[in-house]
Coordinates of C-alpha atoms in Angstrom, one line a residue:
Chain A
M85 CA -17.6 2.1 -26.7
N86 CA -14.8 -0.3 -26.1
S87 CA -13.9 -1.8 -22.7
F88 CA -11.1 0.6 -22.1
E89 CA -13.4 3.6 -22.7
R90 CA -16.1 2.0 -20.6
F91 CA -13.7 1.4 -17.8
H92 CA -12.4 5.0 -17.7
K93 CA -15.7 6.7 -18.1
R94 CA -17.3 4.5 -15.4
L95 CA -14.4 5.2 -13.0
Q96 CA -15.3 8.9 -13.3
G97 CA -19.0 8.4 -12.9
M98 CA -19.7 9.4 -16.6
P99 CA -22.4 7.7 -18.6
V100 CA -21.6 4.3 -20.2
D101 CA -23.5 1.9 -22.4
R102 CA -23.4 -0.7 -19.6
P103 CA -21.5 -1.3 -16.3
P104 CA -18.2 -2.9 -16.9
N105 CA -17.8 -6.6 -16.1
F106 CA -14.8 -7.0 -13.8
D107 CA -15.2 -10.6 -12.7
I108 CA -12.0 -12.3 -11.5
F109 CA -11.2 -15.5 -13.5
M110 CA -8.4 -17.9 -12.8
T111 CA -9.3 -21.6 -12.3
Y112 CA -12.4 -21.3 -14.5
A113 CA -10.5 -19.7 -17.3
A114 CA -7.8 -22.4 -17.3
H115 CA -10.3 -25.1 -17.6
F116 CA -12.4 -23.1 -20.1
I117 CA -9.5 -23.7 -22.6
N118 CA -8.9 -27.3 -21.3
Q119 CA -5.6 -26.5 -19.6
P120 CA -4.4 -27.9 -16.2
L121 CA -3.8 -25.3 -13.5
S122 CA -0.1 -26.2 -13.2
V123 CA 0.4 -24.9 -16.8
Y124 CA -1.9 -21.9 -16.3
Y125 CA 0.0 -20.7 -13.3
Q126 CA 3.4 -21.2 -14.8
D127 CA 3.1 -20.3 -18.5
Y128 CA 2.0 -16.8 -19.3
R129 CA 0.9 -17.7 -22.8
V130 CA -1.7 -20.1 -21.4
L131 CA -2.8 -17.6 -18.8
C132 CA -3.2 -15.0 -21.6
D133 CA -5.0 -17.4 -23.9
A134 CA -7.4 -18.3 -21.2
N135 CA -8.1 -14.7 -20.4
F136 CA -8.8 -13.8 -24.0
A137 CA -11.1 -16.8 -24.2
V138 CA -13.3 -15.8 -21.3
L139 CA -13.1 -12.2 -22.4
E140 CA -14.7 -13.1 -25.7
A141 CA -17.2 -15.6 -24.3
Y142 CA -18.6 -13.4 -21.6
D143 CA -18.0 -9.8 -22.8
L144 CA -15.7 -9.0 -20.0
D145 CA -14.1 -5.6 -19.7
I146 CA -10.6 -6.6 -18.4
V147 CA -7.7 -9.0 -18.9
Q148 CA -5.9 -9.9 -15.8
A149 CA -2.6 -11.3 -14.8
I150 CA -3.8 -12.3 -11.3
S151 CA -3.0 -15.9 -10.3
D152 CA -2.0 -17.7 -7.1
P153 CA -0.5 -15.6 -4.2
Y154 CA 3.0 -17.1 -4.5
R155 CA 4.6 -15.2 -7.4
E156 CA 6.8 -12.9 -5.2
A157 CA 7.2 -15.4 -2.4
A158 CA 8.4 -18.2 -4.7
D159 CA 11.0 -15.9 -6.2
L160 CA 12.2 -15.0 -2.7
G161 CA 12.8 -18.7 -2.1
L162 CA 9.5 -20.1 -0.7
P163 CA 9.1 -23.7 -1.7
V164 CA 6.0 -24.0 -3.9
Q165 CA 4.7 -27.1 -5.5
F166 CA 2.5 -27.2 -8.6
P167 CA 0.1 -30.2 -8.5
E168 CA -1.0 -31.1 -12.1
D169 CA -4.5 -29.6 -11.9
A170 CA -4.8 -27.9 -8.5
M171 CA -3.8 -24.6 -6.8
P172 CA -0.1 -24.2 -6.1
V173 CA 0.8 -25.3 -2.6
S174 CA 3.3 -23.9 -0.1
T175 CA 4.2 -26.8 2.1
E176 CA 6.5 -25.1 4.6
P177 CA 7.1 -21.4 5.4
L178 CA 10.3 -19.7 4.2
L179 CA 10.6 -17.9 7.5
K180 CA 10.4 -20.7 10.0
E181 CA 12.5 -18.8 12.6
H182 CA 12.6 -15.1 13.1
A183 CA 16.3 -15.2 12.3
D184 CA 15.5 -16.4 8.8
F185 CA 14.4 -12.9 7.9
N186 CA 18.1 -12.0 7.7
K187 CA 18.5 -14.4 4.8
L188 CA 15.9 -12.5 2.7
R189 CA 17.3 -10.5 -0.2
L190 CA 15.5 -8.1 -2.4
I191 CA 15.1 -9.4 -5.9
K192 CA 14.3 -7.5 -9.1
P193 CA 11.0 -8.6 -10.6
E194 CA 12.7 -9.1 -14.0
N195 CA 15.1 -11.6 -12.3
G196 CA 12.4 -13.7 -10.6
R197 CA 11.1 -16.7 -12.7
R198 CA 7.5 -16.3 -11.5
M199 CA 7.4 -12.5 -11.3
H200 CA 9.0 -12.3 -14.8
D201 CA 6.3 -14.6 -16.1
R202 CA 3.7 -12.2 -14.9
L203 CA 5.5 -9.3 -16.6
Q204 CA 5.5 -11.3 -19.8
A205 CA 1.8 -11.9 -19.5
I206 CA 1.2 -8.1 -19.2
Q207 CA 3.4 -7.4 -22.2
F208 CA 1.4 -10.0 -24.2
F209 CA -1.9 -8.5 -23.1
R210 CA -0.7 -5.1 -24.0
E211 CA 0.4 -6.1 -27.4
R212 CA -2.9 -7.8 -28.3
A213 CA -5.4 -5.7 -26.5
G214 CA -3.8 -2.5 -25.2
G215 CA -6.0 0.5 -25.5
S216 CA -9.1 -1.5 -26.2
V217 CA -9.3 -3.6 -23.0
P218 CA -7.8 -2.6 -19.6
V219 CA -4.8 -4.7 -18.6
M220 CA -4.6 -5.5 -14.9
G221 CA -1.5 -6.6 -13.1
W222 CA -1.4 -7.8 -9.5
V223 CA 0.6 -7.7 -6.3
E224 CA 0.2 -9.0 -2.8
G225 CA -0.3 -6.5 -0.1
A226 CA 2.7 -6.3 2.3
L227 CA 0.7 -8.1 5.0
A228 CA -0.4 -10.8 2.7
E229 CA 3.1 -11.2 1.4
A230 CA 4.4 -11.5 5.0
A231 CA 1.8 -14.2 5.6
D232 CA 2.9 -16.1 2.5
L233 CA 6.5 -16.1 3.8
R234 CA 5.9 -16.8 7.4
G235 CA 2.6 -18.8 7.4
V236 CA -0.7 -17.2 8.3
S237 CA -1.1 -18.5 11.8
Q238 CA 2.4 -17.8 12.9
L239 CA 2.3 -14.3 11.5
M240 CA -1.0 -13.6 13.3
M241 CA 0.7 -14.5 16.6
D242 CA 3.8 -12.5 15.7
L243 CA 1.6 -9.4 15.4
F244 CA 1.2 -9.6 19.2
E245 CA 4.4 -11.3 20.3
H246 CA 7.0 -9.8 17.9
P247 CA 5.5 -6.6 16.5
D248 CA 8.9 -5.0 15.7
W249 CA 9.9 -8.0 13.7
V250 CA 6.7 -7.9 11.8
T251 CA 7.2 -4.2 11.0
D252 CA 10.7 -5.0 9.7
L253 CA 9.2 -7.8 7.5
L254 CA 6.5 -5.5 6.2
E255 CA 9.1 -2.9 5.3
F256 CA 10.9 -5.5 3.3
C257 CA 7.7 -6.8 1.7
V258 CA 6.4 -3.3 0.7
D259 CA 9.6 -2.6 -1.2
I260 CA 9.2 -5.8 -3.1
E261 CA 5.6 -5.1 -3.9
I262 CA 6.3 -1.5 -5.0
E263 CA 9.0 -2.6 -7.4
F264 CA 6.8 -5.4 -8.7
A265 CA 3.9 -3.0 -9.3
K266 CA 6.2 -0.5 -11.1
A267 CA 7.6 -3.2 -13.3
Q268 CA 4.1 -4.3 -14.3
I269 CA 3.1 -0.8 -15.1
R270 CA 6.2 -0.4 -17.2
A271 CA 5.3 -3.6 -18.9
G272 CA 1.9 -2.2 -19.8
A273 CA -0.5 -2.6 -16.9
D274 CA -3.3 0.0 -16.7
I275 CA -4.5 -1.3 -13.3
I276 CA -2.7 -2.8 -10.4
G277 CA -4.8 -5.0 -8.2
L278 CA -3.6 -5.5 -4.7
G279 CA -4.7 -8.6 -2.8
D280 CA -4.5 -8.4 1.0
A281 CA -6.8 -11.3 2.0
V282 CA -5.4 -11.8 5.5
A283 CA -6.5 -8.2 6.3
S284 CA -10.1 -9.3 6.8
Q285 CA -9.0 -11.6 9.6
I286 CA -7.6 -8.9 11.9
S287 CA -9.1 -6.1 14.0
P288 CA -9.7 -2.7 12.5
E289 CA -6.9 -1.4 14.8
M290 CA -4.5 -3.9 13.5
Y291 CA -5.6 -3.2 9.9
E292 CA -4.8 0.4 10.5
Q293 CA -1.3 -0.4 11.8
Y294 CA -0.2 -3.4 9.8
A295 CA -2.0 -3.3 6.4
L296 CA -3.3 0.2 5.6
P297 CA 0.0 2.1 5.7
Y298 CA 1.6 -0.3 3.3
E299 CA -1.4 -0.4 0.9
K300 CA -1.1 3.4 0.9
R301 CA 2.5 3.3 -0.1
I302 CA 2.0 0.8 -2.9
F303 CA -0.9 2.7 -4.3
K304 CA 1.0 6.0 -4.1
A305 CA 3.7 4.4 -6.3
V306 CA 1.0 3.0 -8.7
H307 CA -0.5 6.5 -9.0
E308 CA 2.9 8.1 -9.6
M309 CA 3.3 5.8 -12.5
G310 CA -0.1 6.8 -13.9
A311 CA -1.9 3.5 -13.3
V312 CA -5.2 2.8 -11.5
A313 CA -5.2 1.1 -8.1
R314 CA -7.7 -1.7 -7.2
L315 CA -7.9 -3.1 -3.7
H316 CA -9.1 -6.7 -3.2
I317 CA -9.6 -8.1 0.3
C318 CA -11.4 -11.4 0.4
G319 CA -13.9 -12.0 3.2
D320 CA -16.1 -9.8 5.3
T321 CA -14.5 -6.3 5.4
S322 CA -17.6 -4.5 6.9
L323 CA -15.6 -3.4 9.9
I324 CA -12.8 -1.8 7.9
L325 CA -14.7 -0.1 5.1
Q326 CA -13.8 3.4 6.2
Q327 CA -10.1 2.6 6.5
M328 CA -10.0 0.8 3.2
A329 CA -11.1 4.1 1.5
K330 CA -8.0 5.8 3.0
S331 CA -5.7 3.3 1.1
G332 CA -5.9 5.5 -2.0
A333 CA -7.5 2.7 -4.1
D334 CA -9.5 3.9 -7.1
I335 CA -11.6 0.7 -7.1
I336 CA -12.4 -1.3 -4.0
D337 CA -13.7 -4.9 -4.4
L338 CA -16.2 -6.0 -1.8
D339 CA -16.9 -9.6 -1.0
W340 CA -20.5 -10.8 -0.9
M341 CA -20.9 -10.5 2.9
V342 CA -20.6 -6.7 2.7
D343 CA -23.6 -4.4 2.4
F344 CA -23.0 -3.0 -1.1
A345 CA -25.5 -0.2 -0.9
G346 CA -24.2 0.9 2.5
A347 CA -20.7 0.9 1.2
A348 CA -21.7 2.9 -1.8
E349 CA -23.3 5.5 0.4
L350 CA -20.2 5.6 2.6
Y351 CA -17.9 6.0 -0.4
A352 CA -20.2 8.5 -2.1
D353 CA -17.4 10.8 -3.5
G354 CA -14.6 8.3 -3.0
P355 CA -13.5 5.1 -4.7
A356 CA -15.6 3.1 -7.1
L357 CA -16.9 -0.2 -5.9
C358 CA -16.7 -3.6 -7.5
G359 CA -18.9 -6.5 -6.6
N360 CA -20.5 -8.1 -4.9
F361 CA -22.9 -11.0 -5.5
D362 CA -22.1 -14.4 -3.9
P363 CA -19.8 -16.3 -6.2
V364 CA -20.9 -19.7 -4.9
D365 CA -24.5 -19.4 -3.8
V366 CA -25.5 -17.2 -6.7
M367 CA -23.0 -17.8 -9.6
L368 CA -22.1 -21.4 -9.0
N369 CA -25.3 -22.8 -7.5
G370 CA -27.9 -20.3 -8.6
T371 CA -30.1 -20.2 -11.7
P372 CA -29.6 -17.7 -14.6
E373 CA -32.7 -15.8 -13.3
R374 CA -31.1 -15.5 -9.9
V375 CA -27.8 -14.3 -11.3
K376 CA -29.6 -11.6 -13.4
K377 CA -31.5 -10.4 -10.3
A378 CA -28.3 -10.3 -8.2
V379 CA -26.3 -8.5 -10.9
I380 CA -28.9 -5.8 -11.4
H381 CA -29.4 -5.4 -7.7
C382 CA -25.6 -4.8 -7.3
A383 CA -25.5 -2.4 -10.3
Q384 CA -28.3 -0.4 -8.8
A385 CA -26.9 -0.5 -5.2
G386 CA -23.3 0.4 -6.2
G387 CA -24.2 3.7 -7.9
P388 CA -22.9 5.3 -11.1
K389 CA -19.3 4.4 -10.6
S390 CA -19.7 0.7 -9.7
F391 CA -18.3 -2.2 -11.5
S392 CA -19.9 -5.6 -11.8
G393 CA -18.3 -8.6 -10.3
A394 CA -18.7 -11.6 -8.1
G395 CA -17.5 -11.0 -4.5
C396 CA -14.4 -13.1 -5.3
E397 CA -13.1 -15.4 -8.0
I398 CA -15.6 -17.0 -10.4
P399 CA -15.7 -20.7 -9.2
D400 CA -14.6 -23.5 -11.4
K401 CA -17.6 -25.4 -12.9
T402 CA -19.8 -22.3 -12.8
P403 CA -22.6 -23.0 -15.4
H404 CA -22.0 -21.3 -18.7
E405 CA -25.5 -20.0 -18.8
N406 CA -25.0 -18.2 -15.4
L407 CA -22.1 -16.3 -16.7
L408 CA -24.1 -15.4 -19.8
A409 CA -26.9 -14.3 -17.6
Q410 CA -24.5 -11.7 -16.0
T411 CA -23.5 -10.5 -19.5
Q412 CA -27.2 -10.2 -20.5
A413 CA -28.2 -8.5 -17.2
L414 CA -25.6 -5.8 -17.7
K415 CA -26.8 -5.1 -21.2
E416 CA -30.4 -5.0 -20.0
F417 CA -29.5 -2.9 -17.0
T418 CA -28.6 0.0 -19.4
V419 CA -31.8 -0.4 -21.4
S420 CA -33.9 -0.3 -18.3
S421 CA -32.0 2.4 -16.4
Chain B
M288 CA -15.4 -21.1 39.7
S289 CA -12.4 -21.3 41.9
D290 CA -9.7 -18.5 42.1
V291 CA -7.3 -20.7 40.2
A292 CA -9.8 -21.5 37.4
E293 CA -10.7 -17.8 37.1
K294 CA -7.1 -16.7 36.9
L295 CA -6.5 -19.3 34.3
A296 CA -9.6 -18.3 32.3
I297 CA -8.3 -14.7 32.3
C298 CA -4.9 -15.9 31.0
V299 CA -6.5 -18.0 28.2
E300 CA -9.0 -15.3 27.2
R301 CA -6.2 -12.7 27.1
G302 CA -3.6 -15.0 25.4
K303 CA -1.1 -14.8 28.3
V304 CA 1.0 -17.9 27.7
N305 CA 3.7 -17.7 30.3
K306 CA 5.6 -15.2 32.5
S307 CA 8.2 -14.3 29.9
A308 CA 5.6 -13.7 27.1
P309 CA 5.5 -10.0 26.2
Y310 CA 1.8 -10.2 25.4
P311 CA -0.5 -8.7 26.6
P312 CA 1.6 -5.8 27.7
D313 CA -0.5 -5.0 30.8
L314 CA 0.2 -8.5 32.1
K315 CA 3.9 -8.3 31.5
D316 CA 6.1 -10.2 34.1
Q317 CA 3.0 -11.8 35.6
D318 CA 2.5 -15.6 35.6
G319 CA 0.8 -17.0 32.6
A320 CA -1.3 -20.0 31.9
D321 CA 1.8 -22.2 32.0
E322 CA 2.9 -21.2 35.5
I323 CA -0.6 -21.0 37.0
A324 CA -1.6 -24.5 35.8
R325 CA 1.7 -26.0 36.9
Q326 CA 1.8 -24.4 40.3
A327 CA -1.8 -25.2 41.0
L328 CA -1.4 -28.9 40.2
E329 CA 1.8 -29.0 42.3
S330 CA -0.1 -27.5 45.3
G331 CA -2.9 -30.1 45.0
V332 CA -5.6 -28.2 43.1
E333 CA -7.9 -30.7 41.3
P334 CA -7.0 -31.0 37.7
D335 CA -10.7 -30.5 36.8
Q336 CA -10.3 -26.9 37.9
I337 CA -7.5 -26.4 35.4
L338 CA -9.7 -27.8 32.7
E339 CA -12.6 -25.6 33.8
G340 CA -10.4 -22.5 33.6
C341 CA -9.3 -23.4 30.1
I342 CA -12.9 -24.1 29.0
N343 CA -14.1 -20.8 30.4
G344 CA -11.3 -18.8 28.9
M345 CA -11.8 -20.3 25.4
D346 CA -15.5 -19.9 25.7
R347 CA -15.1 -16.2 26.5
I348 CA -12.8 -15.5 23.5
G349 CA -14.9 -17.7 21.2
E350 CA -17.9 -15.7 22.1
K351 CA -16.1 -12.4 21.4
F352 CA -14.9 -13.9 18.1
S353 CA -18.5 -14.7 17.1
Q354 CA -19.4 -11.1 18.0
N355 CA -16.6 -9.6 16.0
K356 CA -15.0 -8.3 19.2
A357 CA -12.0 -10.6 18.8
F358 CA -10.3 -11.7 15.6
V359 CA -8.0 -14.5 14.4
P360 CA -4.8 -13.3 16.1
E361 CA -6.6 -13.0 19.5
L362 CA -8.1 -16.5 19.0
L363 CA -4.7 -18.0 18.2
M364 CA -3.1 -16.4 21.2
A365 CA -5.8 -17.7 23.4
A366 CA -5.3 -21.2 22.0
K367 CA -1.6 -20.9 22.6
A368 CA -2.2 -20.0 26.2
M369 CA -4.7 -22.8 26.6
N370 CA -2.2 -25.3 25.2
A371 CA 0.4 -24.1 27.7
A372 CA -1.9 -25.1 30.5
M373 CA -3.2 -28.3 28.9
V374 CA 0.3 -29.7 28.7
H375 CA 0.2 -30.1 32.4
L376 CA -3.1 -31.9 32.3
K377 CA -1.8 -34.6 29.9
P378 CA -0.9 -37.2 32.5
Y379 CA -4.3 -36.7 34.1
F380 CA -6.1 -37.3 30.8
Q381 CA -4.0 -40.4 30.2
S382 CA -4.8 -41.8 33.6
G383 CA -8.5 -41.1 33.2
Q384 CA -8.5 -38.8 36.3
V385 CA -9.8 -36.0 34.1
K386 CA -12.3 -36.8 31.5
R387 CA -13.1 -35.0 28.3
K388 CA -16.7 -34.2 27.2
G389 CA -16.3 -36.3 24.0
L390 CA -14.3 -36.8 20.9
F391 CA -14.2 -34.7 17.8
I392 CA -12.5 -35.7 14.6
I393 CA -11.7 -32.9 12.2
G394 CA -10.0 -32.5 8.8
T395 CA -10.0 -30.4 5.7
V396 CA -11.5 -32.4 2.8
A397 CA -9.7 -34.1 -0.1
G398 CA -8.0 -31.6 -2.4
D399 CA -8.0 -28.7 0.1
L400 CA -4.7 -27.7 1.7
H401 CA -6.0 -24.7 3.7
D402 CA -5.9 -25.2 7.4
I403 CA -6.4 -22.0 9.3
G404 CA -10.2 -22.4 9.6
K405 CA -9.9 -26.0 10.5
N406 CA -7.2 -25.2 13.1
L407 CA -9.3 -22.5 14.7
V408 CA -12.3 -24.8 15.1
A409 CA -10.0 -27.5 16.5
M410 CA -8.6 -25.1 19.1
V411 CA -12.0 -23.9 20.2
I412 CA -13.4 -27.4 20.4
E413 CA -10.4 -28.6 22.4
G414 CA -10.7 -25.6 24.6
G415 CA -14.4 -26.5 25.1
G416 CA -13.3 -29.7 26.8
Y417 CA -13.2 -32.2 24.0
E418 CA -10.5 -34.5 22.8
V419 CA -9.7 -33.5 19.2
I420 CA -8.2 -35.8 16.6
D421 CA -6.9 -33.5 13.8
L422 CA -6.5 -35.5 10.6
G423 CA -4.9 -32.5 8.9
N424 CA -5.5 -31.3 5.3
D425 CA -6.4 -33.0 2.1
V426 CA -8.0 -35.8 4.0
S427 CA -9.5 -38.6 1.9
T428 CA -12.9 -40.2 2.6
E429 CA -11.1 -43.4 3.5
K430 CA -9.0 -41.7 6.1
F431 CA -12.1 -40.2 7.7
L432 CA -13.8 -43.6 7.7
N433 CA -10.8 -45.3 9.3
A434 CA -10.7 -42.7 12.0
V435 CA -14.5 -43.1 12.7
A436 CA -14.1 -46.9 12.7
E437 CA -11.7 -46.5 15.6
H438 CA -13.8 -43.9 17.5
Q439 CA -17.4 -44.5 16.8
N440 CA -18.6 -42.3 19.6
C441 CA -17.2 -39.2 17.9
V442 CA -18.5 -36.2 16.1
V443 CA -16.9 -35.5 12.7
G444 CA -16.1 -32.0 11.4
L445 CA -15.3 -31.3 7.7
S446 CA -13.7 -28.1 6.6
A447 CA -13.3 -26.6 3.1
L448 CA -12.1 -23.2 2.0
L449 CA -12.3 -23.6 -1.7
T450 CA -15.4 -23.8 -3.9
T451 CA -13.5 -26.4 -5.9
T452 CA -13.2 -28.7 -2.9
M453 CA -16.4 -28.1 -1.1
T454 CA -18.0 -30.5 -3.6
N455 CA -15.7 -33.3 -2.3
M456 CA -17.6 -33.0 1.0
E457 CA -20.7 -34.7 -0.3
G458 CA -19.0 -38.0 -1.0
T459 CA -17.3 -38.0 2.4
V460 CA -20.4 -37.1 4.3
Q461 CA -22.5 -39.7 2.5
A462 CA -19.8 -42.4 3.1
I463 CA -19.7 -41.7 6.8
K464 CA -23.5 -41.5 7.2
E465 CA -24.0 -44.7 5.2
K466 CA -21.7 -46.7 7.3
Y467 CA -22.1 -44.9 10.7
P468 CA -25.6 -43.3 10.6
D469 CA -25.4 -42.4 14.3
V470 CA -22.3 -40.3 13.9
N471 CA -23.0 -36.6 13.6
V472 CA -21.2 -34.7 10.9
I473 CA -20.8 -30.9 11.0
I474 CA -19.3 -28.9 8.1
G475 CA -17.8 -25.4 7.9
G476 CA -15.8 -23.2 5.6
A477 CA -16.0 -19.8 3.8
P478 CA -18.1 -20.9 0.8
L479 CA -20.5 -23.1 2.7
T480 CA -24.1 -22.5 3.7
Q481 CA -26.8 -24.2 5.7
E482 CA -28.5 -25.0 2.4
F483 CA -25.4 -26.8 1.1
A484 CA -25.2 -28.8 4.4
D485 CA -28.8 -29.8 4.0
K486 CA -28.2 -30.8 0.4
I487 CA -25.3 -33.1 1.1
G488 CA -26.8 -34.7 4.2
A489 CA -24.6 -33.1 6.9
D490 CA -26.1 -32.9 10.3
A491 CA -25.1 -29.3 10.9
Y492 CA -23.3 -26.3 9.5
S493 CA -21.6 -23.6 11.5
P494 CA -20.2 -20.4 10.2
D495 CA -17.8 -20.1 13.2
P496 CA -16.0 -22.2 15.8
Q497 CA -18.4 -21.3 18.6
G498 CA -21.3 -22.6 16.6
A499 CA -19.5 -25.9 16.2
L500 CA -18.8 -26.1 19.9
A501 CA -22.5 -25.4 20.7
F502 CA -23.5 -28.2 18.3
L503 CA -21.1 -30.6 20.1
N504 CA -22.4 -29.5 23.5
Q505 CA -25.9 -30.4 22.4
N506 CA -25.1 -33.6 20.5
A507 CA -21.9 -35.2 21.5

């Protein structure tokens, strides 16, 4: 059974040889092939090489074009700096004043330097691994994109002080994200991941009004193109679990603070879960034995449709043996279950 | 608490900045923290009462935040309202007529450019009655040491969002504790734990701003 078959069968709750490993790799992968992050984030060939390297080393079941949050925003004009070996940095918001919104213009993904780079990554993945390993593209949620353009703190206050302006901005952002998702699917993506990190910082009522409707629209477009939708909201999403299921996501990532078993029960006939051991305490700082225990616990708690993964990105400098422990645990899980 | 302090506490808790602010809708066209503080001081109300109102308002919203009854937007609006009132207290702080509870120096550690967590803590601590010196993001150990050298009666707060930068905390904490063993250092940030704080020799860890304020109230 190859990774592509394992992914599809697991998604439908059918028997598989082992739960798929859907860990998110970025910084770790770049350094795994001794490349600085500035190159990883800007050159799709390096991003792809790094993905294939960790895929092989740890028996992953996915290749992924996820990177920093600023692909779309940079192409819209957000100033982004790329320190040699650190995360890209946005030093000032693009939308300093509300009137700056009028300067925004929709851009085709193919015409944006950073969005196009992601499309090339997906094409490269597709050519080398299509049909044997699922290829995942990535977009920002509309709310996350709005925060990228406006700045998180300012947008959070705009939600109260200028709700109509925020709604207009979200309408603009959702159009960008839908087009970007479609372009990635055309390029060969099997899965579109949607990151909406800021959604864990607002109330359930605000999530329902300012995040969920746009997640729904993006995922509807993803489904219409025949791809699978994956929702990733960093942080504690315990209070919005029920709403997240309404997004239409086929796979929902849960960060480590969320009760995985409780969520699996809540989602019984709904989306598959991915997660959710602690990436720092368990994967970075734990022992191989602790990793194994956590991986098996999550695989049991998540039910027959669950995917294995840390609650968020695998941290840089994670011990090699801890990642191998996850691989081993997933193989043993099948044997013992 | 006096009427003025209570009115101000309500404005801060609810995030009512000034009369023209549209939020919250049920307080539309009513005076906000800005007008209440200004008018109260002009009519001779003791500035301590203004500070008391701010402290109580921030305490209430901070408590709700800790209990998942308020979220980041609500906390930011409360801080904005608090700042609108605090502007009027500035001359009284400068003259020494109103005294703060203590001094808190905060920054995001070297290599880390995320500031929302650090900002939220700074707002709640300031709203708790402390003077806050915000060193910003990507703060080197040397910069922390220089700030502590100037203000040795302070408490220091270190923030990190990234797993890649949380490891930079250890060097900063050790450098501060080595040179200024009596200065308390508290750390916070998404990937951190009490275990990590213990390991690197920090005096405290808090998962939320209110916990940091409680630590200062006990130790500053």
